[in-house]
Amino acid sequence: MPTPRSMFGGNLTRSRVPLELTSIDELLRHLCVSEAELQKIWWYRSRMYSEFNISKKAGKSRLISAPDRRLKMIQRALAQLLDGMYQRRNAVHGFVADRSVMTNARSHMRSKFVLNLDIENFFPTISENRVVGVLKALGVIEDVARIVARLCCNNGVLPQGAPTSPVLSNMICFRLDKDLHGVAKASHCIYTRYADDITLSSYQPPVALFAGGVPPTGNFSTELLAPVLVEAFAHNGFKLNAHKAHYGDRNSRRIVTGLKINEGLNVDRRFIRNVRSALYSIETLGIETAQAKFKSEYGGKCGVANHLRGKISWIKSVKGQSDPVFRGIAARFNKLFPAEPIKVQPTRTEMRDRAVWVLEHTHGDWAQGSAFFLEGVGLVTAAHCIQDAVGQEIDLYHPSRPSNIFKVKVRAHHAVRDLALLDHSIPSTEYFELQLSARTHAVGDYLIAVGYPGFAAGDNINVRSGQISSFSVKSTVPLIEVTQKLTQGMSGGPVLDIDGRVAGVIHKGGPDEGRDFAVNTDALMAWLSELVTAVGAPVS
C-alpha cells in the first residue's frame, strides 16, 4: 500500500484544515454527536447500513451499502468539510462541482483515438487505513483522522452509497491522477478520470500506451498495455479491470463515460433501444407484470417507473428537451405514468432551433432555402425558394439529422408577397412551432434573422442579430428592412423579435443586394385571410 508521502510527493502541500477537524471536541460539536453516540457508531456501525445488490451488465451485480438516516446526516456534514479540503486536478470530472460525465466526454471531442480503462473494485479497494493516511497527509491529526475514517467506512473499506465516499476516493486518487497525467503527457494524449472510469485519447494512434502496437478496436486484454501505464495503477494501490479495457479509433464507435463522441455528444443508440424496449414491455405486459420482471432482474428498491425516469432524464440532459427522440420517449412514459409525468418544456432557443428547417429541390435549377413551423399556420417559406417545384415533392430536413428527409409539397404560394405554405406529414414530435409576434414594431427594434445560408452537412443554425432600419411597401407588400446581411439559403426563414416571436419572413438580401428585407407578417396574415375566404376553411 502506498504511504501518504509517496502519494503526495516528498514535499506535502497541505490543505488548510478546517477548524472542525482540528480536534475531537470541535469535530463532535460540529456533527452534533455525543461521545456516547460516537462509541455506538464505532462498535456497531455495520448495523447502521442496509446492503443490497443492483444488477449490472453481463449478469454481474454491484453491492450498495446505504447508511441509515442518522449516519447519512453525519456523513453529509463530513462531506462538506472534506470537499473544502480537496484540491481538484483538472483531469477529474467525477464528484466535483461544475463537472459531469458530459464535461468528461467533451474533453475528448477532438480526439480520433480513445482508450477506456476501468479500476477494478474501486471503492472496496480503498481501505479505512488508506483514508486515515490521506487525512493525516493533509494535516488532520491522527485521532481526528481515525474518527472520520471510522464514520465514513464500513467493514474496513469505503462503502459505495455513503455521501463521503466520492470525495474521499478523489483524495485517494490524487497521486494516481498526477501519474496518469504524466503518462498521458509523455504520450501526447489527453487524460481524464470520472470515478473509476479512466479515459486517454489522442489525435494520432497512441502507440506509446501499448506494449506492442495498438490493438484492434473493441475490448482487449490489459496485458497489451504499456508497463508504465499498468505500473501507475499498481503503484497507487489499484488494479485494472481486465474485462473493461476498450479501444476505439476514427473508424469505430468512440464512447466516453457512456456518451458517443464521434459526431458531437450523443447518447449511445443501444441505451436508447434499451429504454424503448422497457417501455414496450410495460405497454404490452402491463405495469404490475413489468414491475415484477424488473424486480427479479435488477433487484434493489427502485421501481420500474423511477428507473425509467432516471434514464429518460439522462437522455434529456444530453440531447436536450427539443430532441424528437427524447420527446417521443417522454410522451410514451407520460402515457403510462400520467400521475408523475416527465416535464417537456424546452427553452426558447431549443424551440427556435427545432422550428427552422432546411428545404431543397432539384426541379429546374437546384435550390436551397429555409422554412419554419408557425403556430396556427403551418410550414412557411419564401415563394421564390419553391417557384420551380409547385406540384412536385420537395426535400425537407432538420440539420440534426440531415439523412432523415421528409417529402413536402406546395399547398399555396403568392409570388408577389413571396410567401408559400407547404403540406407535410411530419410527426409533431419532430418539430416545434414558433408564435406570431404581438408587438407593434418601430425603427431601431432588435431583431434576429434565422436560417441556413449555404447549408452543408455539419453546419448549425445561423442566427444573425440586427435592428429594423426602415419600413417600406413594394407592390402593396409591407417589408421590413434590417441591418444584418440576409444571404442565400436564409430565404424563407423567420425574423424574430426580442420575444422570440415571428415578425417577418426573410425575403432577399446578401452581397449582391444593396438592402436586406423581410416580408412583414402583416402581409402573411392578410394573405391567409384571403385564402380562408377563397377556400372557406382555415388554411392550417
Coordinates of C-alpha atoms in Angstrom, one line a residue, residues 361-367 383-392 394:
H361 CA -35.2 20.6 -54.5
T362 CA -33.7 20.0 -58.0
H363 CA -36.8 21.0 -60.1
G364 CA -35.5 23.5 -62.6
D365 CA -32.3 24.9 -61.0
W366 CA -31.1 23.4 -57.8
A367 CA -32.5 25.5 -54.9
A383 CA -42.2 31.6 -52.6
H384 CA -39.0 32.1 -54.6
C385 CA -37.5 29.1 -52.9
I386 CA -40.1 26.8 -54.4
Q387 CA -41.1 28.6 -57.6
D388 CA -39.9 25.7 -59.9
A389 CA -41.3 23.0 -57.6
V390 CA -45.0 23.7 -57.5
G391 CA -46.8 20.3 -57.7
Q392 CA -43.5 18.5 -57.1
I394 CA -39.5 18.9 -52.0

